Tab-separated table of C-alpha atoms in Angstrom:
chain	number	residue	atom	x	y	z
A	1	MET	CA	0.000	0.000	0.000
A	2	ARG	CA	2.889	2.389	0.766
A	3	SER	CA	4.455	1.909	-2.691
A	4	TYR	CA	1.035	2.488	-4.267
A	5	LEU	CA	0.726	5.759	-2.347
A	6	LEU	CA	4.215	6.873	-3.437
A	7	ARG	CA	3.297	6.209	-7.078
A	8	ARG	CA	0.197	8.417	-6.779
A	9	LEU	CA	1.814	11.388	-4.989
A	10	PRO	CA	3.683	12.885	-8.004
A	11	SER	CA	0.516	13.139	-10.099
A	12	ALA	CA	-1.329	14.764	-7.168
A	13	LEU	CA	1.430	17.377	-6.778
A	14	LEU	CA	1.426	18.016	-10.530
A	15	VAL	CA	-2.331	18.659	-10.451
A	16	LEU	CA	-1.897	21.181	-7.617
A	17	ILE	CA	0.877	23.046	-9.442
A	18	ALA	CA	-1.112	23.184	-12.689
A	19	ALA	CA	-4.267	24.264	-10.826
A	20	SER	CA	-2.421	27.075	-9.049
A	21	PHE	CA	-1.152	28.464	-12.365
A	22	VAL	CA	-4.574	28.206	-14.034
A	23	ILE	CA	-6.331	29.878	-11.082
A	24	PHE	CA	-3.777	32.706	-10.974
A	25	THR	CA	-3.977	33.286	-14.745
A	26	ILE	CA	-7.785	33.194	-15.000
A	27	LEU	CA	-8.216	35.679	-12.155
A	28	ARG	CA	-5.941	38.150	-13.956
A	29	LEU	CA	-7.972	37.702	-17.155
A	30	VAL	CA	-11.286	38.514	-15.436
A	31	PRO	CA	-12.289	42.134	-16.187
A	32	GLY	CA	-11.766	44.560	-13.314
A	33	ASP	CA	-8.793	45.984	-11.442
A	34	PRO	CA	-8.418	45.611	-7.648
A	35	ALA	CA	-6.557	48.924	-7.393
A	36	THR	CA	-9.335	50.800	-9.221
A	37	ALA	CA	-11.980	49.104	-7.046
A	38	LEU	CA	-10.107	50.096	-3.867
A	39	ALA	CA	-9.436	53.671	-5.011
A	40	GLY	CA	-13.074	54.347	-5.843
A	41	PRO	CA	-14.730	55.829	-8.924
A	42	ASP	CA	-13.430	59.384	-8.360
A	43	ALA	CA	-9.746	58.522	-7.798
A	44	ASP	CA	-7.105	59.938	-10.135
A	45	ALA	CA	-4.510	57.880	-12.026
A	46	ALA	CA	-1.742	58.649	-9.514
A	47	THR	CA	-3.775	57.240	-6.625
A	48	VAL	CA	-4.600	54.071	-8.562
A	49	ALA	CA	-0.933	53.656	-9.536
A	50	ALA	CA	0.146	54.073	-5.891
A	51	ILE	CA	-2.283	51.352	-4.795
A	52	ARG	CA	-1.092	49.025	-7.559
A	53	GLU	CA	2.503	49.531	-6.423
A	54	ARG	CA	1.589	48.942	-2.758
A	55	LEU	CA	-0.197	45.680	-3.613
A	56	GLY	CA	2.573	44.525	-5.932
A	57	LEU	CA	0.248	44.477	-8.941
A	58	ASP	CA	2.702	46.493	-11.059
A	59	ALA	CA	5.221	43.620	-11.082
A	60	PRO	CA	5.382	41.129	-13.993
A	61	LEU	CA	2.787	38.353	-13.775
A	62	LEU	CA	5.351	35.563	-13.364
A	63	SER	CA	6.958	37.506	-10.534
A	64	GLN	CA	3.541	37.904	-8.845
A	65	TYR	CA	2.885	34.177	-9.288
A	66	ALA	CA	6.263	33.235	-7.824
A	67	HIS	CA	5.688	35.597	-4.878
A	68	TRP	CA	2.246	34.017	-4.229
A	69	ILE	CA	3.544	30.421	-4.331
A	70	GLY	CA	6.566	31.319	-2.216
A	71	SER	CA	4.329	32.889	0.440
A	72	LEU	CA	2.039	29.839	0.427
A	73	LEU	CA	4.986	27.509	0.984
A	74	LYS	CA	5.909	29.634	4.015
A	75	GLY	CA	2.331	29.382	5.322
A	76	ASP	CA	1.668	33.083	4.718
A	77	LEU	CA	-1.618	33.713	2.882
A	78	GLY	CA	-1.226	37.459	3.205
A	79	PRO	CA	-3.799	40.208	3.879
A	80	SER	CA	-7.077	40.615	2.057
A	81	TYR	CA	-7.172	43.494	-0.452
A	82	ALA	CA	-10.777	44.603	0.072
A	83	ILE	CA	-12.685	42.512	2.632
A	84	GLY	CA	-10.237	43.263	5.421
A	85	GLY	CA	-8.183	41.142	7.790
A	86	GLN	CA	-5.864	38.238	7.065
A	87	THR	CA	-6.851	35.823	4.293
A	88	ALA	CA	-6.119	32.815	6.519
A	89	ASP	CA	-8.554	34.105	9.169
A	90	LEU	CA	-11.307	34.742	6.604
A	91	ILE	CA	-10.947	31.260	5.091
A	92	GLY	CA	-10.729	29.678	8.531
A	93	ASP	CA	-13.999	31.356	9.605
A	94	GLY	CA	-15.886	30.035	6.564
A	95	LEU	CA	-14.169	26.644	6.394
A	96	GLY	CA	-15.917	25.308	9.496
A	97	ALA	CA	-19.383	26.175	8.175
A	98	THR	CA	-18.727	24.712	4.710
A	99	THR	CA	-17.156	21.559	6.165
A	100	GLU	CA	-20.186	21.136	8.420
A	101	LEU	CA	-22.532	21.478	5.447
A	102	THR	CA	-20.490	19.157	3.197
A	103	VAL	CA	-20.174	16.409	5.824
A	104	ALA	CA	-23.914	16.527	6.548
A	105	ALA	CA	-24.662	16.391	2.812
A	106	LEU	CA	-22.271	13.448	2.406
A	107	LEU	CA	-24.137	11.545	5.131
A	108	PHE	CA	-27.400	12.223	3.286
A	109	VAL	CA	-25.775	10.994	0.044
A	110	ILE	CA	-24.629	7.713	1.634
A	111	VAL	CA	-27.929	6.994	3.410
A	112	LEU	CA	-30.266	8.039	0.588
A	113	GLY	CA	-28.028	6.612	-2.180
A	114	THR	CA	-27.818	3.223	-0.440
A	115	ALA	CA	-31.585	3.191	0.115
A	116	PHE	CA	-32.259	4.125	-3.539
A	117	GLY	CA	-29.830	1.449	-4.801
A	118	VAL	CA	-31.002	-1.392	-2.565
A	119	LEU	CA	-34.716	-0.676	-2.995
A	120	GLY	CA	-34.378	-0.193	-6.757
A	121	ALA	CA	-32.515	-3.480	-7.208
A	122	THR	CA	-34.328	-5.770	-4.760
A	123	SER	CA	-37.867	-4.479	-4.278
A	124	ARG	CA	-40.591	-6.744	-5.670
A	125	SER	CA	-43.152	-3.939	-5.539
A	126	ARG	CA	-43.614	-2.233	-8.911
A	127	TRP	CA	-44.975	0.848	-7.169
A	128	LEU	CA	-41.950	1.164	-4.906
A	129	THR	CA	-39.541	0.578	-7.790
A	130	ALA	CA	-41.351	3.211	-9.878
A	131	ALA	CA	-41.324	5.655	-6.938
A	132	VAL	CA	-37.547	5.251	-6.524
A	133	ARG	CA	-37.061	5.808	-10.256
A	134	VAL	CA	-39.213	8.965	-10.236
A	135	ILE	CA	-37.441	10.393	-7.163
A	136	THR	CA	-33.941	9.791	-8.552
A	137	THR	CA	-34.909	11.203	-11.960
A	138	ALA	CA	-36.376	14.322	-10.339
A	139	ALA	CA	-33.325	14.740	-8.106
A	140	LEU	CA	-31.060	14.683	-11.165
A	141	ALA	CA	-33.264	16.858	-13.371
A	142	VAL	CA	-34.120	19.651	-10.921
A	143	PRO	CA	-31.215	22.083	-10.328
A	144	PRO	CA	-30.296	22.911	-6.706
A	145	PHE	CA	-31.587	26.499	-6.866
A	146	VAL	CA	-35.056	25.140	-7.754
A	147	SER	CA	-35.042	22.241	-5.285
A	148	GLY	CA	-33.763	24.611	-2.589
A	149	VAL	CA	-36.680	26.998	-3.112
A	150	LEU	CA	-39.146	24.067	-3.137
A	151	LEU	CA	-37.734	22.701	0.113
A	152	VAL	CA	-38.078	26.117	1.752
A	153	LEU	CA	-41.663	26.519	0.501
A	154	VAL	CA	-42.682	23.066	1.766
A	155	PHE	CA	-40.785	22.673	5.047
A	156	ALA	CA	-40.362	26.317	6.136
A	157	VAL	CA	-43.496	28.033	4.772
A	158	ALA	CA	-46.319	25.497	4.215
A	159	LEU	CA	-45.185	23.191	7.030
A	160	PRO	CA	-43.132	25.490	9.271
A	161	VAL	CA	-41.064	22.741	10.884
A	162	LEU	CA	-37.589	23.873	9.783
A	163	PRO	CA	-35.927	27.322	9.496
A	164	PRO	CA	-35.609	28.699	5.926
A	165	GLY	CA	-31.983	29.812	6.269
A	166	GLY	CA	-29.096	30.883	8.469
A	167	ARG	CA	-26.772	28.893	10.717
A	168	VAL	CA	-26.307	28.148	14.398
A	169	ALA	CA	-22.967	26.709	15.554
A	170	PHE	CA	-23.143	23.123	16.789
A	171	LEU	CA	-21.183	23.901	19.940
A	172	THR	CA	-23.722	26.578	20.895
A	173	ALA	CA	-26.984	24.622	20.495
A	174	PRO	CA	-26.691	21.194	18.776
A	175	ASP	CA	-30.450	20.601	18.451
A	176	LEU	CA	-31.114	24.004	16.904
A	177	ALA	CA	-28.022	23.717	14.689
A	178	ALA	CA	-29.264	20.409	13.260
A	179	GLN	CA	-32.570	22.040	12.317
A	180	TYR	CA	-30.768	24.793	10.376
A	181	LEU	CA	-28.567	22.183	8.682
A	182	VAL	CA	-31.220	19.781	7.334
A	183	LEU	CA	-32.595	21.762	4.379
A	184	PRO	CA	-29.287	23.014	2.852
A	185	ALA	CA	-27.632	19.609	3.336
A	186	LEU	CA	-30.579	17.788	1.764
A	187	CYS	CA	-30.680	20.234	-1.166
A	188	LEU	CA	-26.955	19.745	-1.727
A	189	ALA	CA	-27.133	15.945	-1.417
A	190	LEU	CA	-30.094	15.052	-3.634
A	191	PRO	CA	-28.335	14.957	-7.074
A	192	SER	CA	-25.341	13.003	-5.743
A	193	ALA	CA	-27.614	10.579	-3.855
A	194	ALA	CA	-29.526	9.905	-7.074
A	195	VAL	CA	-26.293	9.195	-8.984
A	196	LEU	CA	-25.000	6.932	-6.212
A	197	GLY	CA	-28.325	5.106	-5.999
A	198	ARG	CA	-28.458	4.344	-9.718
A	199	TYR	CA	-24.820	3.207	-9.762
A	200	LEU	CA	-25.353	0.964	-6.741
A	201	LYS	CA	-28.573	-0.457	-8.210
A	202	ASP	CA	-26.737	-1.555	-11.385
A	203	GLY	CA	-23.927	-3.087	-9.315
A	204	ILE	CA	-26.339	-5.049	-7.115
A	205	GLU	CA	-28.315	-6.299	-10.116
A	206	ARG	CA	-25.106	-7.516	-11.783
A	207	GLY	CA	-24.056	-9.213	-8.552
A	208	LEU	CA	-27.409	-10.955	-8.096
A	209	ALA	CA	-27.079	-12.387	-11.624
A	210	GLU	CA	-23.761	-14.095	-10.818
A	211	ASP	CA	-23.707	-17.911	-10.869
A	212	TYR	CA	-22.503	-18.261	-7.279
A	213	ILE	CA	-25.417	-16.159	-6.040
A	214	ARG	CA	-27.877	-18.348	-7.968
A	215	THR	CA	-26.235	-21.456	-6.526
A	216	ALA	CA	-26.436	-20.026	-3.004
A	217	THR	CA	-30.090	-19.105	-3.572
A	218	ALA	CA	-30.855	-22.647	-4.724
A	219	ALA	CA	-29.081	-23.955	-1.615
A	220	GLY	CA	-31.466	-21.974	0.568
A	221	VAL	CA	-29.264	-19.069	1.719
A	222	PRO	CA	-31.586	-16.223	2.864
A	223	PRO	CA	-31.845	-13.365	0.303
A	224	ARG	CA	-31.020	-10.733	2.937
A	225	ARG	CA	-27.767	-12.508	3.808
A	226	LEU	CA	-26.844	-12.818	0.106
A	227	LEU	CA	-27.447	-9.109	-0.380
A	228	TRP	CA	-25.634	-7.644	2.639
A	229	ARG	CA	-22.773	-10.167	3.010
A	230	HIS	CA	-21.966	-11.100	-0.599
A	231	THR	CA	-23.566	-8.913	-3.270
A	232	LEU	CA	-23.276	-5.442	-1.716
A	233	PRO	CA	-19.573	-5.725	-0.691
A	234	ASN	CA	-18.662	-6.746	-4.270
A	235	ALA	CA	-20.511	-3.708	-5.636
A	236	LEU	CA	-18.702	-1.265	-3.316
A	237	PRO	CA	-15.268	-0.645	-4.999
A	238	PRO	CA	-16.603	1.337	-8.013
A	239	VAL	CA	-19.138	3.035	-5.735
A	240	VAL	CA	-16.313	4.245	-3.471
A	241	THR	CA	-14.648	5.892	-6.471
A	242	LEU	CA	-17.920	7.521	-7.456
A	243	LEU	CA	-18.455	8.739	-3.897
A	244	GLY	CA	-15.038	10.392	-3.916
A	245	MET	CA	-15.941	12.224	-7.120
A	246	GLN	CA	-19.220	13.348	-5.567
A	247	VAL	CA	-17.316	15.017	-2.709
A	248	GLY	CA	-15.894	17.420	-5.285
A	249	ASN	CA	-19.385	18.068	-6.605
A	250	LEU	CA	-20.622	18.723	-3.083
A	251	LEU	CA	-17.866	21.275	-2.470
A	252	GLY	CA	-18.646	23.024	-5.756
A	253	GLY	CA	-22.395	22.899	-5.186
A	254	ALA	CA	-22.015	24.286	-1.666
A	255	VAL	CA	-21.192	27.697	-3.176
A	256	LEU	CA	-24.683	27.978	-4.684
A	257	VAL	CA	-26.553	26.299	-1.834
A	258	GLU	CA	-24.913	28.614	0.719
A	259	ALA	CA	-26.279	31.595	-1.196
A	260	ILE	CA	-29.833	30.135	-1.218
A	261	PHE	CA	-29.903	29.337	2.495
A	262	ALA	CA	-27.763	32.278	3.737
A	263	TRP	CA	-25.162	29.807	5.008
A	264	PRO	CA	-22.033	31.756	6.070
A	265	GLY	CA	-19.416	29.469	4.487
A	266	LEU	CA	-16.702	29.624	1.852
A	267	GLY	CA	-19.267	30.131	-0.913
A	268	GLN	CA	-20.285	33.518	0.435
A	269	LEU	CA	-16.624	34.414	0.960
A	270	ALA	CA	-15.820	33.494	-2.657
A	271	GLU	CA	-18.731	35.612	-3.864
A	272	GLN	CA	-17.535	38.631	-1.869
A	273	GLY	CA	-13.969	38.131	-3.058
A	274	LEU	CA	-14.979	37.977	-6.726
A	275	GLN	CA	-17.222	41.034	-6.482
A	276	ARG	CA	-14.421	43.109	-4.895
A	277	ARG	CA	-11.585	41.631	-7.027
A	278	ASP	CA	-9.885	40.420	-3.876
A	279	TYR	CA	-7.180	38.286	-5.505
A	280	PRO	CA	-5.592	36.792	-2.337
A	281	VAL	CA	-8.926	35.597	-0.945
A	282	VAL	CA	-10.219	34.101	-4.197
A	283	GLN	CA	-7.022	32.414	-5.392
A	284	ASP	CA	-6.185	30.957	-1.969
A	285	LEU	CA	-9.751	29.749	-1.536
A	286	LEU	CA	-9.923	28.105	-4.974
A	287	LEU	CA	-6.561	26.419	-4.508
A	288	LEU	CA	-7.704	25.126	-1.106
A	289	LEU	CA	-10.799	23.581	-2.702
A	290	VAL	CA	-8.647	21.947	-5.401
A	291	ALA	CA	-6.279	20.608	-2.726
A	292	VAL	CA	-9.201	19.139	-0.773
A	293	PHE	CA	-10.558	17.541	-3.942
A	294	VAL	CA	-7.126	16.043	-4.778
A	295	LEU	CA	-6.756	14.740	-1.217
A	296	VAL	CA	-10.205	13.135	-1.334
A	297	GLN	CA	-9.382	11.485	-4.673
A	298	LEU	CA	-6.115	10.175	-3.249
A	299	LEU	CA	-7.888	8.731	-0.206
A	300	THR	CA	-10.557	7.259	-2.492
A	301	ASP	CA	-7.920	5.502	-4.587
A	302	LEU	CA	-6.312	4.108	-1.428
A	303	VAL	CA	-9.656	2.756	-0.191
A	304	TYR	CA	-10.330	1.296	-3.646
A	305	ALA	CA	-6.896	-0.398	-3.633
A	306	TRP	CA	-7.579	-1.714	-0.133
A	307	LEU	CA	-10.929	-3.185	-1.199
A	308	ASP	CA	-9.510	-4.625	-4.445
A	309	PRO	CA	-5.802	-5.640	-4.062
A	310	ARG	CA	-5.470	-6.163	-7.844
A	311	ILE	CA	-5.417	-2.366	-8.235
A	312	ARG	CA	-2.158	-2.105	-6.263
A	313	TRP	CA	-0.320	-4.328	-8.770
A	314	GLU	CA	-1.510	-2.636	-11.953
């Protein structure tokens, strides 16, 4: 397993280096100048030039990129241009809220996706099978900004059982915090749960068609034991890979869901940074998300190799 990990590390580092360069370049290509935004609409050219020099924006682009990477390697994310404060503090404040939302959504994905997959593959009720198919199709077809509004209308307006938005820290009031977390986490999880459910359903159906399962069925082994002890474990390795990919989708989708439910996470911070052309905040935040995604993929590959030892020798 250690040699497998060492073989995967270079490609992960290469992805991070390439992502940092792409993020830095794209931000500089986006219309708008941080110095002009900071100086205000009535500032003269000399004031704007002084701000550009103070922020280091008058240096060549490669020099700015090298300065950014060098500071990151030293653990210095630098000050924010426009929002105020240190970039590390701003990201740290939002990281807890986004992590909380993503973890809750991932739990919904695992629970709902497993239920969709098992019920879709093993249920003998046509109505239940059709209901699972309709729910997963709707979850994939309806975008999060629509499903989010529908969830608020149903569970916060028509049936006022959950708050429509906002956040309460878990350490302050766990019961109240869970109520604020349900709707945004469910909205974020529905598309990924539908994908996981359909993938798992196909895997279980293929497993149930194997000869050894038919032989075990003929020998009188209970169907529930065949499903949970033999068929489902064999369907897990590709599902683990898919689940790792869905973590990236959850992180990306959290940006939009946080705006719908007024969730004070990294999505709102990214929105503020882009509106104010705050380069340090946006580029550090995007690179952090890429690093998390790469780390999750690396862990996913390790779990996959652990479940299927043949992968380690390829």
